[in-house]
Short mmCIF file of C-alpha atoms and ligand atoms in Angstrom, two decimals:
data_model
loop_
_atom_site.label_atom_id
_atom_site.label_comp_id
_atom_site.label_asym_id
_atom_site.label_seq_id
_atom_site.Cartn_x
_atom_site.Cartn_y
_atom_site.Cartn_z
CA MET A 1 18.63 33.78 -80.39
CA THR A 2 18.31 34.73 -84.49
CA ASP A 3 20.82 34.44 -87.17
CA ALA A 4 21.84 35.52 -91.00
CA HIS A 5 19.51 31.97 -91.68
CA THR A 6 16.54 32.49 -89.81
CA ALA A 7 15.70 36.56 -91.39
CA GLY A 8 12.29 37.56 -90.70
CA PRO A 9 9.22 37.60 -90.59
CA PHE A 10 8.04 34.28 -88.09
CA ILE A 11 5.15 32.28 -86.58
CA ALA A 12 5.33 31.29 -83.70
CA ALA A 13 3.76 27.72 -82.50
CA ILE A 14 1.81 26.48 -79.29
CA ASP A 15 2.09 23.34 -78.00
CA GLN A 16 -0.32 22.71 -74.87
CA GLY A 17 1.21 19.13 -75.14
CA THR A 18 0.49 16.46 -71.47
CA THR A 19 3.65 17.03 -69.97
CA SER A 20 4.21 21.02 -71.28
CA SER A 21 3.79 24.01 -73.02
CA ARG A 22 6.33 24.92 -74.89
CA CYS A 23 6.14 27.49 -77.96
CA ILE A 24 8.18 27.20 -80.93
CA VAL A 25 9.26 30.23 -83.37
CA PHE A 26 10.22 28.90 -87.01
CA ASP A 27 11.77 31.52 -90.43
CA ARG A 28 9.94 30.30 -93.65
CA ASP A 29 11.76 27.12 -94.42
CA GLY A 30 10.05 25.72 -91.66
CA ARG A 31 13.33 25.99 -89.02
CA ILE A 32 13.69 27.15 -85.21
CA VAL A 33 14.15 29.43 -84.69
CA SER A 34 13.59 29.73 -80.63
CA VAL A 35 11.96 27.44 -77.84
CA ASP A 36 10.52 27.51 -74.25
CA GLN A 37 9.10 25.21 -72.53
CA LYS A 38 7.47 24.28 -69.76
CA GLU A 39 5.73 21.26 -67.62
CA HIS A 40 3.59 20.98 -65.36
CA GLU A 41 2.40 19.77 -62.22
CA GLN A 42 0.61 15.78 -63.22
CA ILE A 43 -2.78 15.22 -61.01
CA PHE A 44 -3.34 12.20 -59.54
CA PRO A 45 -6.41 11.77 -57.38
CA LYS A 46 -6.49 8.25 -56.90
CA PRO A 47 -6.37 4.55 -58.85
CA GLY A 48 -6.12 5.15 -62.67
CA TRP A 49 -7.60 8.97 -62.46
CA VAL A 50 -5.27 11.99 -63.98
CA GLU A 51 -5.09 15.72 -64.06
CA HIS A 52 -4.01 19.30 -64.75
CA ASN A 53 -4.47 22.85 -63.58
CA ALA A 54 -6.33 24.64 -65.98
CA THR A 55 -5.25 27.62 -64.87
CA GLU A 56 -1.62 26.94 -64.17
CA ILE A 57 -1.65 25.68 -68.00
CA TRP A 58 -2.71 29.56 -69.45
CA THR A 59 -0.50 30.74 -66.93
CA ASN A 60 2.81 28.59 -69.05
CA VAL A 61 1.70 29.32 -72.41
CA GLN A 62 1.55 32.69 -72.13
CA GLU A 63 5.77 32.22 -70.34
CA VAL A 64 6.86 30.16 -72.71
CA VAL A 65 5.22 32.46 -75.45
CA ALA A 66 6.98 35.92 -74.51
CA GLY A 67 10.10 33.66 -73.33
CA ALA A 68 10.19 32.51 -76.91
CA ILE A 69 9.94 35.46 -78.37
CA GLU A 70 12.80 37.04 -75.43
CA LYS A 71 14.79 34.41 -76.80
CA ALA A 72 14.11 34.57 -80.90
CA GLY A 73 15.17 37.99 -80.13
CA ILE A 74 11.83 39.61 -82.22
CA THR A 75 8.96 41.13 -82.22
CA ARG A 76 5.30 41.34 -82.29
CA ASP A 77 6.57 43.22 -85.57
CA ASP A 78 8.57 39.92 -87.29
CA ILE A 79 5.46 37.60 -86.32
CA GLU A 80 2.38 37.41 -88.94
CA ALA A 81 0.43 34.52 -86.53
CA ILE A 82 0.19 32.41 -83.74
CA GLY A 83 -1.05 28.97 -84.60
CA ILE A 84 -2.30 26.06 -81.42
CA THR A 85 -1.81 22.87 -81.48
CA ASN A 86 -2.72 20.78 -78.18
CA GLN A 87 -3.04 17.67 -76.38
CA ARG A 88 -6.39 15.99 -77.10
CA GLU A 89 -9.31 15.05 -75.45
CA THR A 90 -7.92 16.86 -72.65
CA THR A 91 -11.59 18.49 -70.93
CA VAL A 92 -12.25 22.04 -69.38
CA LEU A 93 -14.71 23.62 -68.07
CA TRP A 94 -15.81 27.25 -67.02
CA ASP A 95 -17.93 30.24 -66.21
CA LYS A 96 -17.23 33.01 -68.79
CA ASN A 97 -18.14 35.25 -66.16
CA THR A 98 -15.07 34.32 -63.85
CA GLY A 99 -13.41 32.26 -66.81
CA GLU A 100 -12.10 29.95 -63.49
CA PRO A 101 -12.23 26.36 -64.82
CA VAL A 102 -15.29 24.73 -62.43
CA HIS A 103 -12.69 21.66 -61.49
CA ASN A 104 -8.63 20.36 -62.75
CA ALA A 105 -9.07 19.86 -66.37
CA ILE A 106 -9.95 16.12 -66.18
CA VAL A 107 -6.97 14.50 -68.83
CA TRP A 108 -7.03 11.61 -71.65
CA GLN A 109 -5.00 8.59 -69.82
CA ASP A 110 -7.99 9.37 -67.12
CA THR A 111 -10.36 6.29 -66.73
CA ARG A 112 -13.39 6.81 -64.35
CA THR A 113 -15.74 7.56 -67.01
CA ASP A 114 -15.33 3.38 -67.83
CA GLY A 115 -18.28 2.79 -65.84
CA LEU A 116 -20.52 5.27 -67.88
CA CYS A 117 -19.14 4.19 -70.95
CA LYS A 118 -20.15 0.77 -70.35
CA GLU A 119 -23.71 2.46 -69.83
CA LEU A 120 -24.25 4.24 -72.45
CA GLY A 121 -23.20 1.10 -74.40
CA ARG A 122 -25.41 -1.04 -73.76
CA ASN A 123 -28.33 1.22 -73.36
CA VAL A 124 -27.20 2.82 -77.05
CA GLY A 125 -25.35 -0.09 -79.00
CA GLN A 126 -21.02 0.67 -79.70
CA ASP A 127 -21.99 0.45 -83.30
CA ARG A 128 -24.14 3.96 -83.16
CA PHE A 129 -21.28 5.33 -81.93
CA ARG A 130 -18.78 4.68 -84.17
CA ARG A 131 -21.06 4.82 -87.35
CA GLU A 132 -21.69 8.75 -86.56
CA THR A 133 -18.29 10.03 -85.55
CA GLY A 134 -15.50 7.39 -85.59
CA LEU A 135 -14.56 6.73 -82.29
CA PRO A 136 -15.48 3.36 -80.52
CA LEU A 137 -17.51 4.46 -76.41
CA ALA A 138 -13.82 4.78 -73.81
CA SER A 139 -12.83 6.56 -71.47
CA TYR A 140 -10.13 8.07 -73.45
CA PHE A 141 -12.51 10.88 -75.19
CA ALA A 142 -13.58 13.77 -74.25
CA GLY A 143 -17.60 14.10 -73.95
CA PRO A 144 -18.07 10.66 -71.53
CA LYS A 145 -15.16 13.62 -69.47
CA ALA A 146 -17.41 16.91 -69.46
CA ARG A 147 -20.61 14.45 -68.62
CA TRP A 148 -18.90 13.55 -65.15
CA LEU A 149 -18.25 17.30 -64.53
CA LEU A 150 -21.99 17.71 -65.06
CA ASP A 151 -22.61 14.95 -62.71
CA ASN A 152 -20.26 15.43 -59.97
CA VAL A 153 -19.80 19.71 -59.62
CA ASP A 154 -22.04 20.85 -57.15
CA GLY A 155 -24.48 23.02 -59.27
CA LEU A 156 -23.30 23.22 -62.04
CA LYS A 157 -25.58 21.57 -64.40
CA GLU A 158 -28.25 24.17 -63.27
CA ARG A 159 -25.07 26.97 -64.47
CA ALA A 160 -24.44 25.28 -68.01
CA GLU A 161 -28.62 24.92 -68.50
CA ALA A 162 -27.90 29.35 -67.46
CA GLY A 163 -25.35 29.53 -69.80
CA ASP A 164 -22.64 30.54 -67.72
CA ILE A 165 -20.04 27.39 -68.25
CA LEU A 166 -17.49 26.54 -71.48
CA PHE A 167 -16.78 23.27 -72.84
CA GLY A 168 -13.14 23.12 -74.11
CA THR A 169 -10.45 20.91 -75.23
CA MET A 170 -6.85 22.75 -74.85
CA ASP A 171 -7.25 24.52 -77.75
CA THR A 172 -9.99 26.05 -76.80
CA TRP A 173 -9.43 26.79 -73.35
CA VAL A 174 -5.65 28.26 -75.10
CA ILE A 175 -7.48 30.07 -77.93
CA TRP A 176 -10.78 31.87 -75.44
CA ASN A 177 -7.97 32.83 -72.96
CA LEU A 178 -5.29 34.44 -76.00
CA THR A 179 -8.37 36.56 -77.31
CA GLY A 180 -9.74 38.03 -74.82
CA GLY A 181 -10.91 35.31 -71.80
CA VAL A 182 -13.79 36.54 -70.36
CA ASP A 183 -13.49 40.55 -72.44
CA GLY A 184 -15.67 38.74 -75.78
CA GLY A 185 -13.01 35.46 -75.72
CA LYS A 186 -14.06 33.22 -79.12
CA HIS A 187 -15.02 30.14 -78.35
CA VAL A 188 -14.15 28.18 -81.34
CA THR A 189 -12.17 24.40 -81.68
CA ASP A 190 -10.74 23.71 -84.98
CA VAL A 191 -11.93 20.06 -86.97
CA THR A 192 -9.80 17.63 -86.04
CA ASN A 193 -10.06 18.20 -81.80
CA ALA A 194 -14.55 18.28 -82.23
CA SER A 195 -13.66 14.15 -84.22
CA ARG A 196 -11.59 13.71 -81.36
CA THR A 197 -15.52 14.01 -78.32
CA LEU A 198 -17.43 11.68 -78.91
CA LEU A 199 -20.20 14.48 -79.70
CA MET A 200 -19.10 15.16 -83.41
CA ASN A 201 -20.52 14.13 -86.09
CA LEU A 202 -18.19 12.54 -88.89
CA HIS A 203 -19.79 13.12 -91.41
CA THR A 204 -21.44 16.90 -91.60
CA LEU A 205 -17.93 17.96 -88.82
CA GLN A 206 -21.15 19.38 -86.96
CA TRP A 207 -21.77 18.74 -83.31
CA ASP A 208 -24.80 15.25 -83.78
CA ASP A 209 -27.89 16.45 -82.04
CA LYS A 210 -28.85 12.69 -80.74
CA ILE A 211 -24.65 12.17 -78.96
CA CYS A 212 -24.78 14.74 -77.15
CA GLU A 213 -28.20 14.18 -75.44
CA SER A 214 -27.38 10.48 -74.80
CA ILE A 215 -23.64 11.37 -73.42
CA GLY A 216 -25.70 14.40 -71.75
CA VAL A 217 -24.04 17.43 -72.76
CA PRO A 218 -25.76 20.57 -73.67
CA LYS A 219 -24.94 22.16 -76.93
CA GLN A 220 -25.13 25.38 -75.48
CA ILE A 221 -21.49 24.38 -73.82
CA LEU A 222 -20.21 23.62 -77.22
CA PRO A 223 -17.68 25.93 -78.81
CA GLU A 224 -18.55 26.59 -82.72
CA ILE A 225 -16.45 23.94 -85.04
CA ARG A 226 -14.12 25.16 -86.89
CA SER A 227 -11.37 23.98 -89.79
CA SER A 228 -7.54 24.15 -88.78
CA ALA A 229 -5.94 26.51 -91.20
CA GLU A 230 -7.60 30.39 -90.49
CA VAL A 231 -7.42 32.95 -88.51
CA TYR A 232 -10.05 33.00 -85.64
CA GLY A 233 -9.45 36.47 -83.93
CA GLU A 234 -6.17 38.01 -82.32
CA VAL A 235 -4.13 38.07 -79.21
CA THR A 236 -5.67 40.96 -77.05
CA GLY A 237 -5.88 38.64 -73.51
CA GLY A 238 -3.30 38.38 -70.38
CA LYS A 239 -0.08 39.38 -69.97
CA LEU A 240 -0.27 38.56 -74.17
CA GLY A 241 -1.73 41.67 -74.67
CA GLU A 242 1.49 43.98 -74.13
CA VAL A 243 3.17 41.43 -76.16
CA LEU A 244 2.05 40.09 -78.89
CA GLY A 245 -1.57 42.50 -79.13
CA GLY A 246 -2.62 42.16 -82.63
CA ILE A 247 -1.07 39.33 -83.31
CA PRO A 248 -3.96 36.51 -85.58
CA VAL A 249 -4.10 33.37 -83.41
CA ALA A 250 -4.87 31.55 -87.20
CA SER A 251 -4.51 28.03 -87.04
CA ALA A 252 -5.22 24.75 -84.20
CA LEU A 253 -4.74 20.97 -84.49
CA GLY A 254 -4.24 18.25 -82.36
CA ASP A 255 -1.35 17.36 -81.18
CA GLN A 256 -1.68 14.32 -83.35
CA GLN A 257 -3.13 15.68 -86.30
CA ALA A 258 -0.44 18.60 -86.47
CA ALA A 259 2.18 15.84 -86.06
CA LEU A 260 0.57 14.75 -90.03
CA PHE A 261 0.48 17.76 -90.83
CA GLY A 262 4.23 18.87 -89.59
CA GLN A 263 5.30 15.41 -91.49
CA THR A 264 3.87 17.07 -95.27
CA CYS A 265 2.25 13.71 -95.54
CA PHE A 266 -0.27 15.09 -97.33
CA SER A 267 -0.49 12.23 -100.00
CA GLU A 268 -3.46 8.90 -98.97
CA GLY A 269 -1.07 6.60 -97.43
CA GLU A 270 1.03 8.94 -96.08
CA ALA A 271 1.60 7.92 -92.11
CA LYS A 272 4.06 8.93 -89.60
CA SER A 273 4.26 7.59 -85.59
CA THR A 274 5.02 10.29 -82.76
CA TYR A 275 6.50 8.70 -79.91
CA GLY A 276 5.54 10.96 -76.69
CA THR A 277 3.47 10.39 -73.42
CA GLY A 278 1.92 7.72 -75.76
CA THR A 279 2.46 6.76 -79.18
CA PHE A 280 -0.17 7.79 -82.65
CA MET A 281 0.42 7.07 -85.60
CA LEU A 282 -1.98 8.31 -88.03
CA MET A 283 -2.32 7.93 -91.83
CA ASN A 284 -3.85 10.26 -94.43
CA THR A 285 -6.71 8.52 -96.11
CA GLY A 286 -7.42 11.28 -98.23
CA GLU A 287 -11.60 12.30 -98.52
CA LYS A 288 -11.55 8.76 -97.59
CA ILE A 289 -14.05 7.63 -94.54
CA ILE A 290 -12.68 4.22 -93.59
CA ASN A 291 -14.25 2.60 -91.35
CA SER A 292 -11.96 0.66 -89.19
CA TYR A 293 -12.65 -3.56 -88.09
CA SER A 294 -9.05 -3.78 -86.63
CA GLY A 295 -9.31 -0.58 -84.26
CA LEU A 296 -7.92 2.02 -85.55
CA LEU A 297 -9.94 5.30 -85.08
CA THR A 298 -11.51 6.45 -88.24
CA THR A 299 -10.70 10.51 -87.22
CA VAL A 300 -9.86 15.12 -88.62
CA GLY A 301 -6.78 14.80 -90.19
CA TYR A 302 -7.39 18.74 -91.44
CA ARG A 303 -8.98 20.78 -93.15
CA ILE A 304 -7.35 23.95 -94.49
CA GLY A 305 -10.20 26.57 -94.87
CA ASP A 306 -13.40 26.26 -96.91
CA GLU A 307 -11.25 23.64 -99.10
CA LYS A 308 -11.91 19.89 -98.39
CA PRO A 309 -11.59 17.90 -95.05
CA VAL A 310 -8.67 15.25 -94.65
CA TYR A 311 -10.07 12.02 -92.65
CA ALA A 312 -7.49 9.86 -91.09
CA LEU A 313 -6.93 6.46 -89.64
CA GLU A 314 -5.52 5.91 -85.79
CA GLY A 315 -3.80 4.15 -84.35
CA SER A 316 -3.65 5.09 -80.70
CA ILE A 317 -1.63 3.87 -77.66
CA ALA A 318 -1.54 5.37 -74.47
CA VAL A 319 1.57 4.15 -72.89
CA THR A 320 5.43 4.54 -74.58
CA GLY A 321 7.07 7.44 -73.59
CA SER A 322 5.51 7.75 -69.80
CA LEU A 323 6.11 3.48 -68.92
CA VAL A 324 9.96 5.59 -68.92
CA GLN A 325 8.85 7.54 -67.06
CA TRP A 326 7.36 5.41 -64.55
CA MET A 327 10.30 3.68 -65.09
CA ARG A 328 12.40 6.51 -63.67
CA ASP A 329 9.82 8.49 -61.32
CA GLN A 330 7.67 5.19 -59.03
CA MET A 331 10.81 2.87 -59.66
CA GLY A 332 13.40 4.50 -59.42
CA LEU A 333 15.77 2.32 -61.39
CA ILE A 334 16.73 5.10 -63.98
CA LYS A 335 17.65 9.70 -63.74
CA THR A 336 17.18 10.71 -66.65
CA ALA A 337 14.59 8.70 -69.31
CA ALA A 338 17.83 9.46 -72.12
CA GLU A 339 19.73 6.19 -68.97
CA ILE A 340 16.90 3.35 -70.91
CA GLU A 341 18.96 3.10 -73.39
CA THR A 342 21.94 3.34 -71.90
CA LEU A 343 21.18 0.47 -68.70
CA ALA A 344 19.06 -1.92 -72.53
CA LEU A 345 22.59 -2.09 -74.22
CA SER A 346 24.35 -3.82 -71.19
CA VAL A 347 22.35 -7.06 -71.78
CA GLU A 348 22.52 -8.78 -75.25
CA ASP A 349 18.34 -9.03 -74.85
CA ASN A 350 15.22 -8.86 -73.24
CA GLY A 351 16.06 -11.92 -71.07
CA GLY A 352 12.80 -13.63 -71.52
CA ALA A 353 10.36 -10.13 -69.98
CA TYR A 354 8.09 -8.77 -71.63
CA PHE A 355 6.25 -5.79 -70.71
CA VAL A 356 2.55 -4.89 -71.57
CA PRO A 357 1.92 -0.78 -69.82
CA ALA A 358 -1.68 -1.10 -70.30
CA PHE A 359 -1.67 1.69 -67.23
CA SER A 360 -5.05 2.68 -68.82
CA GLY A 361 -6.30 -0.24 -70.72
CA LEU A 362 -5.44 -1.13 -73.75
CA PHE A 363 -6.20 1.28 -75.63
CA ALA A 364 -5.78 0.27 -80.26
CA PRO A 365 -6.60 -2.27 -81.74
CA TYR A 366 -7.99 -3.70 -78.10
CA TRP A 367 -10.30 -1.35 -76.32
CA ARG A 368 -9.89 -2.72 -73.12
CA SER A 369 -10.20 -0.64 -70.33
CA ASP A 370 -10.67 -4.22 -68.25
CA ALA A 371 -6.84 -4.89 -69.25
CA ARG A 372 -3.72 -4.02 -66.61
CA GLY A 373 -0.17 -3.92 -66.33
CA VAL A 374 1.59 -7.30 -66.84
CA ILE A 375 5.05 -7.92 -66.53
CA ALA A 376 5.67 -11.45 -68.06
CA GLY A 377 7.83 -14.38 -68.39
CA LEU A 378 10.30 -13.04 -64.88
CA THR A 379 12.31 -15.89 -64.22
CA ARG A 380 15.54 -14.70 -61.56
CA TYR A 381 17.93 -13.95 -64.69
CA VAL A 382 15.71 -11.17 -65.13
CA THR A 383 17.40 -7.89 -64.56
CA LYS A 384 16.54 -4.31 -64.92
CA ALA A 385 18.40 -4.41 -68.01
CA HIS A 386 16.49 -6.77 -68.95
CA LEU A 387 13.85 -4.76 -68.30
CA ALA A 388 14.94 -1.79 -69.63
CA ARG A 389 14.85 -3.60 -72.86
CA ALA A 390 11.23 -4.81 -72.63
CA VAL A 391 10.24 -1.26 -71.60
CA LEU A 392 11.58 -0.41 -75.50
CA GLU A 393 10.31 -3.23 -77.41
CA ALA A 394 6.79 -2.70 -75.65
CA THR A 395 6.57 0.79 -77.26
CA ALA A 396 7.89 -1.73 -81.04
CA TRP A 397 5.17 -4.11 -80.95
CA GLN A 398 2.53 -2.07 -80.24
CA THR A 399 3.35 -0.03 -83.29
CA ARG A 400 3.22 -3.30 -85.12
CA GLU A 401 0.26 -4.55 -83.97
CA ILE A 402 -1.21 -0.84 -84.64
CA THR A 403 0.99 -0.87 -88.42
CA ASP A 404 -0.87 -4.42 -89.23
CA ALA A 405 -3.91 -3.27 -88.67
CA MET A 406 -3.72 0.54 -91.14
CA THR A 407 -2.74 -2.14 -93.86
CA LYS A 408 -6.25 -4.10 -93.12
CA ASP A 409 -7.89 -1.49 -92.85
CA SER A 410 -6.08 0.63 -95.22
CA GLY A 411 -4.83 -2.29 -97.69
CA VAL A 412 -1.98 -0.48 -98.09
CA GLU A 413 1.08 -1.98 -96.82
CA LEU A 414 4.10 0.01 -94.55
CA ALA A 415 7.04 1.28 -97.29
CA ALA A 416 8.83 2.97 -94.54
CA LEU A 417 7.96 4.77 -91.36
CA LYS A 418 8.55 8.75 -90.84
CA VAL A 419 8.68 9.60 -86.27
CA ASP A 420 8.66 12.63 -84.86
CA GLY A 421 8.48 12.74 -80.71
CA GLY A 422 10.61 13.15 -78.16
CA MET A 423 11.56 9.02 -77.94
CA THR A 424 12.76 9.45 -80.86
CA SER A 425 16.72 10.49 -79.60
CA ASN A 426 16.59 6.85 -77.78
CA ASN A 427 18.52 4.86 -81.17
CA LEU A 428 18.30 2.35 -79.24
CA LEU A 429 14.92 2.02 -79.90
CA MET A 430 14.87 3.06 -83.37
CA GLN A 431 16.46 0.12 -85.16
CA THR A 432 14.28 -2.20 -82.82
CA LEU A 433 10.91 -0.18 -84.80
CA SER A 434 12.07 -1.06 -87.46
CA ASP A 435 13.19 -4.26 -86.98
CA VAL A 436 9.96 -6.16 -85.60
CA LEU A 437 8.49 -3.09 -88.86
CA ASP A 438 11.29 -5.07 -90.78
CA ALA A 439 10.42 -1.44 -92.55
CA PRO A 440 12.82 1.39 -92.73
CA VAL A 441 12.08 4.31 -90.01
CA VAL A 442 12.96 7.15 -90.99
CA ARG A 443 13.14 10.88 -89.14
CA PRO A 444 13.12 14.58 -90.07
CA MET A 445 15.74 17.17 -89.62
CA VAL A 446 13.27 18.85 -87.36
CA ALA A 447 11.78 16.84 -84.92
CA GLU A 448 9.21 19.36 -83.57
CA THR A 449 6.56 18.11 -86.07
CA THR A 450 3.68 19.15 -83.77
CA CYS A 451 4.18 22.55 -83.54
CA LEU A 452 5.84 22.56 -86.74
CA GLY A 453 2.31 21.13 -88.15
CA ALA A 454 0.64 23.96 -86.18
CA ALA A 455 2.98 26.96 -87.66
CA TYR A 456 2.74 25.38 -91.49
CA ALA A 457 -1.97 25.61 -90.90
CA ALA A 458 -1.26 29.75 -88.92
CA GLY A 459 0.81 30.31 -91.82
CA LEU A 460 -1.27 28.71 -94.95
CA ALA A 461 -4.11 30.66 -93.10
CA VAL A 462 -2.28 34.33 -93.19
CA GLY A 463 -0.42 33.65 -96.63
CA PHE A 464 3.06 33.93 -95.13
CA TRP A 465 3.12 29.96 -97.11
CA THR A 466 0.96 29.84 -100.33
CA SER A 467 0.88 25.60 -101.00
CA THR A 468 1.18 22.41 -99.27
CA ASP A 469 3.75 22.32 -101.92
CA ASP A 470 6.14 24.68 -100.46
CA LEU A 471 6.32 22.52 -97.18
CA ARG A 472 6.92 19.86 -98.74
CA ALA A 473 9.95 21.30 -100.78
CA ASN A 474 11.09 21.83 -96.32
CA TRP A 475 10.77 18.19 -94.56
CA ARG A 476 14.62 16.91 -94.35
CA ARG A 477 15.55 13.00 -93.01
CA ALA A 478 18.71 13.72 -90.73
CA ALA A 479 18.55 9.93 -90.05
CA GLU A 480 17.33 6.06 -91.35
CA TRP A 481 17.21 2.58 -89.78
CA THR A 482 16.75 -0.73 -91.13
CA PRO A 483 15.65 -3.53 -90.72
CA HIS A 484 17.79 -6.02 -89.22
CA MET A 485 16.30 -8.50 -87.30
CA ASP A 486 16.34 -11.66 -89.04
CA ALA A 487 12.00 -14.10 -89.87
CA GLU A 488 11.80 -16.56 -87.11
CA THR A 489 13.32 -13.64 -84.26
CA ARG A 490 11.16 -11.81 -85.32
CA ASP A 491 7.83 -14.28 -85.14
CA ARG A 492 8.98 -15.76 -81.70
CA GLU A 493 9.17 -12.36 -80.68
CA TYR A 494 5.81 -11.39 -82.44
CA LYS A 495 3.94 -14.62 -80.64
CA ASN A 496 5.40 -14.07 -76.80
CA TRP A 497 4.68 -9.87 -77.58
CA LEU A 498 0.41 -11.18 -77.82
CA LYS A 499 0.51 -14.23 -75.51
CA ALA A 500 1.74 -11.54 -72.62
CA VAL A 501 -1.14 -9.17 -74.12
CA GLU A 502 -3.48 -11.78 -73.50
CA ARG A 503 -2.48 -11.51 -69.41
CA THR A 504 -3.42 -8.63 -69.71
CA MET A 505 -6.98 -8.90 -70.35
CA GLY A 506 -9.49 -8.99 -67.55
CA TRP A 507 -8.51 -7.90 -64.81
CA ILE A 508 -10.84 -5.17 -63.73
CA GLU A 509 -13.67 -7.04 -62.71
CA ASP A 510 -17.24 -5.10 -63.96
CA GLU A 511 -18.27 -3.86 -60.36
CA GLU A 512 -14.38 -2.25 -59.32
N1 ADP B 601 15.98 8.51 -74.84
C1 ADP B 601 14.51 8.66 -74.36
N2 ADP B 601 14.30 8.06 -74.90
C2 ADP B 601 13.06 6.97 -74.10
N3 ADP B 601 12.18 7.46 -74.50
C3 ADP B 601 12.21 9.00 -73.86
C4 ADP B 601 14.32 9.70 -74.49
N4 ADP B 601 13.82 11.02 -74.21
C5 ADP B 601 12.55 11.10 -73.73
N5 ADP B 601 11.81 10.43 -74.18
C6 ADP B 601 10.60 10.24 -73.37
O1 ADP B 601 9.56 11.35 -74.23
C7 ADP B 601 8.96 11.25 -73.78
C8 ADP B 601 8.83 13.23 -73.80
O2 ADP B 601 8.60 13.58 -75.43
P1 ADP B 601 7.26 14.31 -76.08
O3 ADP B 601 8.49 14.30 -77.27
O4 ADP B 601 8.20 15.95 -75.85
O5 ADP B 601 6.83 13.64 -75.32
P2 ADP B 601 5.06 15.07 -75.16
O6 ADP B 601 4.52 16.03 -76.09
O7 ADP B 601 4.11 13.74 -74.83
O8 ADP B 601 5.24 15.61 -73.94
C9 ADP B 601 8.91 11.48 -71.44
O9 ADP B 601 7.44 10.79 -71.56
C10 ADP B 601 9.86 10.60 -72.62
O10 ADP B 601 9.86 9.95 -71.30
O1 G3P B 602 0.49 15.48 -75.42
P1 G3P B 602 1.20 13.80 -76.47
O2 G3P B 602 1.90 14.06 -77.18
O3 G3P B 602 1.02 12.96 -75.10
O4 G3P B 602 0.00 13.84 -77.02
C1 G3P B 602 -1.95 13.45 -76.16
C2 G3P B 602 -2.50 13.23 -77.37
O5 G3P B 602 -2.87 14.60 -78.13
C3 G3P B 602 -3.17 12.22 -76.56
O6 G3P B 602 -4.18 12.12 -78.06
#
């Protein structure tokens, strides 16, 4: 419900995430007025494969938007714009005449295109992809997922050639549905999402003809690439047409770029790290496209309207919060995610155990799809509480590897790390993070920075906020952790962690 402090008008933001979809309504000070959220099914058809039902996701999106509006006790007249942020890379293809997806969406964690990426590497070469798109050839990205669908769904190539099929990451899917679907929905994406496909040229910010051809994705199925903050259309589609008809859909950013925006990292050298299903650290590099030599990605940070694009370096970690979920759901060692902290605090240290969760291979800085998870250092002494510690430490050490790579590539020493995401409610993890980074870790008052970033971008697009300076003023520190670990312990533990990482490599043989 709104209160005396939260007079309208408001901006709504949809976060279509990996595990759930949520909608948050914000006021002009960037404060949360209401939230609604719904989880969707995680579908694991084979080891390494992860899918989502895009129709279920669209139904959930409509429900949470209507839910958040109802909880806020407001109507469409109180809302100036709606923004979108989304899990990136997850790929859906659908029939533009029926609005039906042709297959489940293939999720960013899915490794089924490993073989295809290796083949492309042999035929076309890794360097060209890195140079033009800023990305290594890896199953993580959307382009190869689209090619897999075209190759594996009966008759799809012919339907695509006939112009009946549309491609989208989840921003595109949600915007197309929001703005009318089969009745004239806008088929668009923003530069940040497009920069995760392996199909967009980072220098021109357009689909790259030669790369699309070598991956085997016809350009006619691709959406138009637009900025992250502009009006793409108005809400007209689905159940939401009745609730929100006419509201401008005014932003789209991949969730990690949205968090960079929501953390107000608007200056070169500012960085944030988001701790959710996976963990993603992004550093604003301004107008510079920095080629990484240390296993980071070069990506678009954001682009406001027709302003110059802002680029970023990114360290992507595939498995962090999902390791906690695995301890809960697959191992049954905890009942809730929060319990991992209580369990870990029941012992002094990791008892000599190190857990490298290479469930989808290893992302940054290694990009090794042949790696698989390892628990190293096991003895009879180790209990489930030690493993709980090792699980939390895995997130901290993986972050340390990324910050080392960021410093090498950008020359910027980390003064402090701004954090957000579901895992940041874990105090032990935040303290461990500060210890292993040997730097302060800072959490803002509004930890929902992903939605906040999308709301900020939408608000800028419609003049609700006038400049990024307005937004900076909204950022407030809620908590800070400072390092307590001595250098000797830190160095010894880091060495052990790196030894455990080595043991994950080469598990999957080429022919598997
Ligand atoms: N107290 C906690 N300690 C450790 N991990 C947690 C805690 N609370 C939530 N998580 C993890 O955080 C993740 C959810 O965070 P969230 O930011 O909502 O993720 P996403 O946006 O990726 O869906 C889950 O993977 C969950 O296991
Ligand atoms: O939905 P999240 O928060 O797990 O984010 C997923 C990332 O966008 C994957 O690149």
